[in-house]
C-alpha cells in the first residue's frame, strides 16, 4: 500500500466500515508513515471542526 | 369557519410568548439564515427556506415551552428544507461545471500531491497541526474555514457539507445526487485533501498574525 491508497482509505473510513484486509494494510502503512498518520488525524479533525462549525452557526 | 372553542381568538396561547420576544426571534432568524447560506448559495432560496421553517414553528407553537426547544425544532425543519433545496439545485448545475473552481482539482490534484509511485510529494506532506496555541474557538479560525470551504469546487463543497454538516448517510447522498458510491467516495476524498491543505496553509502552519 502506498500513501495515495492509504489516504483514500483513511477518507473512506469516515464514510463506511473498512473490511479486515483493508484495516490490516492500513495499520501497517500508518505505523511506518508519519505523513499518513497525520493525514488520518487531520481528516478526523475536519469532521470535529465541521460539527463545531454547525453548532457555532446556530448559537453565536 | 366558526371556532366554538373556549379560548378567545384574541388571546394567544401562553407559548406564543417566545415569538413575542422580538430580540430572540430576530436573532434566531439571523442564525438560521447563516446556517442556510452555508449550504444554499442563492440568498433568496435560503431566505425562503428560513421563512418556511419559521412558519411551521408558529403553526406548532404549542409544542414548545422553552426557546431552546423551539430552536432545535426549527433548525431540524430548516435542515430538511436545505436538503430539498440542494436536491433541486443540483439539476441546475451542468455536470461539466461541477469540478470547476480556483486551484487544481480532480486527477490533477492527486497528481500534484503524490509522486508517480504514490507517495507524498515532499513539499505536500501533511505537517503537524498544533491546535493548543491555534485554538479553533476563535473567530479568525472560522473566517479561514469559510474561505477554505468557498474555495472548493461547487460539487466538492456541496457533497462535503451534505456529509459533514447535514450528517447525511452516504447512501442518502448517492440517491439524492444520482452518484455511485465510488464517485462519492472519490469526491469526498478530494474535498478532504483540499480542505486539510487549505487549513494547514492558512491556519495551522500560517505565521502568527500577532
Ligand atoms: Zn503514507
mmCIF file of C-alpha atoms in Angstrom, chain B residues 5-171:
data_model
loop_
_atom_site.group_PDB
_atom_site.id
_atom_site.type_symbol
_atom_site.label_atom_id
_atom_site.label_comp_id
_atom_site.label_asym_id
_atom_site.label_seq_id
_atom_site.Cartn_x
_atom_site.Cartn_y
_atom_site.Cartn_z
ATOM 1 C CA UNK B 5 -63.644 26.561 21.306
ATOM 2 C CA UNK B 6 -63.384 28.133 24.702
ATOM 3 C CA UNK B 7 -60.244 30.084 24.050
ATOM 4 C CA UNK B 8 -60.966 33.501 22.600
ATOM 5 C CA UNK B 9 -59.072 34.252 19.429
ATOM 6 C CA UNK B 10 -57.714 37.487 20.763
ATOM 7 C CA UNK B 11 -55.554 35.984 23.470
ATOM 8 C CA UNK B 12 -52.631 33.931 22.193
ATOM 9 C CA UNK B 13 -51.707 30.594 23.697
ATOM 10 C CA UNK B 14 -49.253 31.013 26.575
ATOM 11 C CA UNK B 15 -46.389 29.684 24.481
ATOM 12 C CA UNK B 16 -46.765 32.386 21.877
ATOM 13 C CA UNK B 17 -44.593 34.308 24.297
ATOM 14 C CA UNK B 18 -41.427 33.005 22.713
ATOM 15 C CA UNK B 19 -42.402 34.611 19.454
ATOM 16 C CA UNK B 20 -43.206 37.938 21.047
ATOM 17 C CA UNK B 21 -39.647 38.158 22.206
ATOM 18 C CA UNK B 22 -38.535 40.259 19.270
ATOM 19 C CA UNK B 23 -34.876 40.046 20.084
ATOM 20 C CA UNK B 24 -34.983 36.271 20.297
ATOM 21 C CA UNK B 25 -36.911 35.951 17.057
ATOM 22 C CA UNK B 26 -34.643 38.275 15.137
ATOM 23 C CA UNK B 27 -31.546 36.600 16.414
ATOM 24 C CA UNK B 28 -32.954 33.190 15.573
ATOM 25 C CA UNK B 29 -33.771 34.334 12.069
ATOM 26 C CA UNK B 30 -30.215 35.575 11.586
ATOM 27 C CA UNK B 31 -28.736 32.319 12.839
ATOM 28 C CA UNK B 32 -30.989 30.293 10.584
ATOM 29 C CA UNK B 33 -30.146 32.405 7.596
ATOM 30 C CA UNK B 34 -26.481 31.985 8.254
ATOM 31 C CA UNK B 35 -26.927 28.237 8.532
ATOM 32 C CA UNK B 36 -28.892 28.080 5.279
ATOM 33 C CA UNK B 37 -26.443 30.289 3.408
ATOM 34 C CA UNK B 38 -23.598 27.995 4.327
ATOM 35 C CA UNK B 39 -25.141 25.475 2.045
ATOM 36 C CA UNK B 40 -27.517 27.186 -0.332
ATOM 37 C CA UNK B 41 -25.720 29.844 -2.285
ATOM 38 C CA UNK B 42 -28.864 31.503 -3.588
ATOM 39 C CA UNK B 43 -29.819 34.090 -0.992
ATOM 40 C CA UNK B 44 -33.486 34.238 -1.971
ATOM 41 C CA UNK B 45 -33.873 30.461 -1.722
ATOM 42 C CA UNK B 46 -32.146 30.498 1.647
ATOM 43 C CA UNK B 47 -34.472 33.274 2.859
ATOM 44 C CA UNK B 48 -37.497 31.301 1.689
ATOM 45 C CA UNK B 49 -36.346 28.165 3.487
ATOM 46 C CA UNK B 50 -35.878 30.139 6.699
ATOM 47 C CA UNK B 51 -39.288 31.734 6.289
ATOM 48 C CA UNK B 52 -40.992 28.379 5.793
ATOM 49 C CA UNK B 53 -39.247 26.861 8.781
ATOM 50 C CA UNK B 54 -40.324 29.820 10.935
ATOM 51 C CA UNK B 55 -43.916 29.452 9.766
ATOM 52 C CA UNK B 56 -44.035 25.789 10.630
ATOM 53 C CA UNK B 57 -42.713 26.667 14.066
ATOM 54 C CA UNK B 58 -45.564 29.165 14.513
ATOM 55 C CA UNK B 59 -48.016 26.503 13.496
ATOM 56 C CA UNK B 60 -46.668 24.110 16.083
ATOM 57 C CA UNK B 61 -46.118 26.651 18.774
ATOM 58 C CA UNK B 62 -47.956 24.700 21.456
ATOM 59 C CA UNK B 63 -45.209 22.132 21.492
ATOM 60 C CA UNK B 64 -42.617 24.493 22.839
ATOM 61 C CA UNK B 65 -42.403 25.589 26.398
ATOM 62 C CA UNK B 66 -38.908 26.916 26.076
ATOM 63 C CA UNK B 67 -36.961 28.859 23.484
ATOM 64 C CA UNK B 68 -34.342 26.123 23.319
ATOM 65 C CA UNK B 69 -36.914 23.535 22.276
ATOM 66 C CA UNK B 70 -38.254 25.799 19.599
ATOM 67 C CA UNK B 71 -34.794 26.406 18.290
ATOM 68 C CA UNK B 72 -33.974 22.716 17.992
ATOM 69 C CA UNK B 73 -37.234 22.099 16.192
ATOM 70 C CA UNK B 74 -36.901 24.975 13.786
ATOM 71 C CA UNK B 75 -33.348 24.001 12.856
ATOM 72 C CA UNK B 76 -34.337 20.426 12.127
ATOM 73 C CA UNK B 77 -37.061 21.723 9.785
ATOM 74 C CA UNK B 78 -34.577 24.056 8.169
ATOM 75 C CA UNK B 79 -32.103 21.224 7.698
ATOM 76 C CA UNK B 80 -34.689 19.235 5.748
ATOM 77 C CA UNK B 81 -35.554 22.247 3.638
ATOM 78 C CA UNK B 82 -31.897 22.768 2.852
ATOM 79 C CA UNK B 83 -31.598 19.126 1.773
ATOM 80 C CA UNK B 84 -34.589 19.634 -0.544
ATOM 81 C CA UNK B 85 -33.049 22.774 -1.987
ATOM 82 C CA UNK B 86 -29.723 21.099 -2.577
ATOM 83 C CA UNK B 87 -31.546 18.310 -4.371
ATOM 84 C CA UNK B 88 -33.214 20.830 -6.688
ATOM 85 C CA UNK B 89 -30.151 22.996 -7.110
ATOM 86 C CA UNK B 90 -28.224 20.038 -8.462
ATOM 87 C CA UNK B 91 -30.412 19.900 -11.546
ATOM 88 C CA UNK B 92 -29.400 23.407 -12.493
ATOM 89 C CA UNK B 93 -25.714 22.737 -12.436
ATOM 90 C CA UNK B 94 -24.180 21.316 -15.572
ATOM 91 C CA UNK B 95 -22.003 18.300 -14.891
ATOM 92 C CA UNK B 96 -19.053 19.977 -16.604
ATOM 93 C CA UNK B 97 -19.057 22.878 -14.152
ATOM 94 C CA UNK B 98 -19.027 20.741 -11.098
ATOM 95 C CA UNK B 99 -15.309 20.407 -10.724
ATOM 96 C CA UNK B 100 -14.501 23.958 -11.651
ATOM 97 C CA UNK B 101 -13.077 26.231 -9.037
ATOM 98 C CA UNK B 102 -9.918 28.035 -8.113
ATOM 99 C CA UNK B 103 -6.803 25.884 -7.842
ATOM 100 C CA UNK B 104 -6.329 22.427 -9.215
ATOM 101 C CA UNK B 105 -8.853 19.669 -8.753
ATOM 102 C CA UNK B 106 -9.695 16.208 -9.939
ATOM 103 C CA UNK B 107 -6.916 13.944 -11.138
ATOM 104 C CA UNK B 108 -4.560 16.889 -11.417
ATOM 105 C CA UNK B 109 -4.872 17.452 -7.679
ATOM 106 C CA UNK B 110 -3.917 13.867 -6.905
ATOM 107 C CA UNK B 111 -1.011 14.053 -9.354
ATOM 108 C CA UNK B 112 0.251 17.219 -7.713
ATOM 109 C CA UNK B 113 0.139 15.786 -4.210
ATOM 110 C CA UNK B 114 1.663 12.371 -4.824
ATOM 111 C CA UNK B 115 4.681 11.084 -6.687
ATOM 112 C CA UNK B 116 4.399 8.627 -9.528
ATOM 113 C CA UNK B 117 4.682 5.679 -7.183
ATOM 114 C CA UNK B 118 2.002 7.040 -4.899
ATOM 115 C CA UNK B 119 3.996 8.573 -2.068
ATOM 116 C CA UNK B 120 3.513 12.093 -0.763
ATOM 117 C CA UNK B 121 5.460 14.736 -2.655
ATOM 118 C CA UNK B 122 7.993 16.022 -0.203
ATOM 119 C CA UNK B 123 6.578 19.556 -0.165
ATOM 120 C CA UNK B 124 2.999 18.301 0.193
ATOM 121 C CA UNK B 125 3.464 16.077 3.212
ATOM 122 C CA UNK B 126 0.989 16.901 5.970
ATOM 123 C CA UNK B 127 2.549 18.829 8.800
ATOM 124 C CA UNK B 128 1.747 18.557 12.443
ATOM 125 C CA UNK B 129 -1.266 20.631 13.453
ATOM 126 C CA UNK B 130 -0.672 22.451 16.682
ATOM 127 C CA UNK B 131 -4.119 23.146 17.970
ATOM 128 C CA UNK B 132 -3.453 24.266 21.539
ATOM 129 C CA UNK B 133 -1.848 27.565 20.530
ATOM 130 C CA UNK B 134 -4.000 27.911 17.458
ATOM 131 C CA UNK B 135 -7.268 27.174 19.258
ATOM 132 C CA UNK B 136 -10.199 26.761 16.900
ATOM 133 C CA UNK B 137 -12.543 28.556 19.295
ATOM 134 C CA UNK B 138 -11.773 31.719 17.547
ATOM 135 C CA UNK B 139 -13.493 33.962 15.096
ATOM 136 C CA UNK B 140 -10.493 34.255 12.864
ATOM 137 C CA UNK B 141 -10.343 30.487 12.510
ATOM 138 C CA UNK B 142 -13.938 30.382 11.283
ATOM 139 C CA UNK B 143 -13.152 33.017 8.662
ATOM 140 C CA UNK B 144 -10.309 30.861 7.387
ATOM 141 C CA UNK B 145 -12.532 27.797 7.408
ATOM 142 C CA UNK B 146 -15.236 29.702 5.488
ATOM 143 C CA UNK B 147 -12.721 30.817 2.912
ATOM 144 C CA UNK B 148 -11.412 27.261 2.512
ATOM 145 C CA UNK B 149 -14.944 25.923 2.033
ATOM 146 C CA UNK B 150 -15.691 28.589 -0.544
ATOM 147 C CA UNK B 151 -12.518 27.806 -2.424
ATOM 148 C CA UNK B 152 -13.711 24.248 -3.028
ATOM 149 C CA UNK B 153 -15.313 23.468 -6.372
ATOM 150 C CA UNK B 154 -19.085 23.574 -6.001
ATOM 151 C CA UNK B 155 -19.516 19.824 -6.210
ATOM 152 C CA UNK B 156 -16.858 19.147 -3.577
ATOM 153 C CA UNK B 157 -18.333 21.733 -1.262
ATOM 154 C CA UNK B 158 -21.877 20.508 -1.611
ATOM 155 C CA UNK B 159 -21.062 16.838 -1.054
ATOM 156 C CA UNK B 160 -18.755 17.625 1.839
ATOM 157 C CA UNK B 161 -21.432 19.741 3.516
ATOM 158 C CA UNK B 162 -24.103 17.099 2.960
ATOM 159 C CA UNK B 163 -21.887 14.563 4.639
ATOM 160 C CA UNK B 164 -20.287 16.608 7.405
ATOM 161 C CA UNK B 165 -22.751 19.423 8.134
ATOM 162 C CA UNK B 166 -26.057 17.750 7.442
ATOM 163 C CA UNK B 167 -24.670 14.367 8.511
ATOM 164 C CA UNK B 168 -26.449 12.564 5.706
ATOM 165 C CA UNK B 169 -25.669 8.893 5.146
ATOM 166 C CA UNK B 170 -23.619 8.155 2.039
ATOM 167 C CA UNK B 171 -26.447 6.050 0.576
#
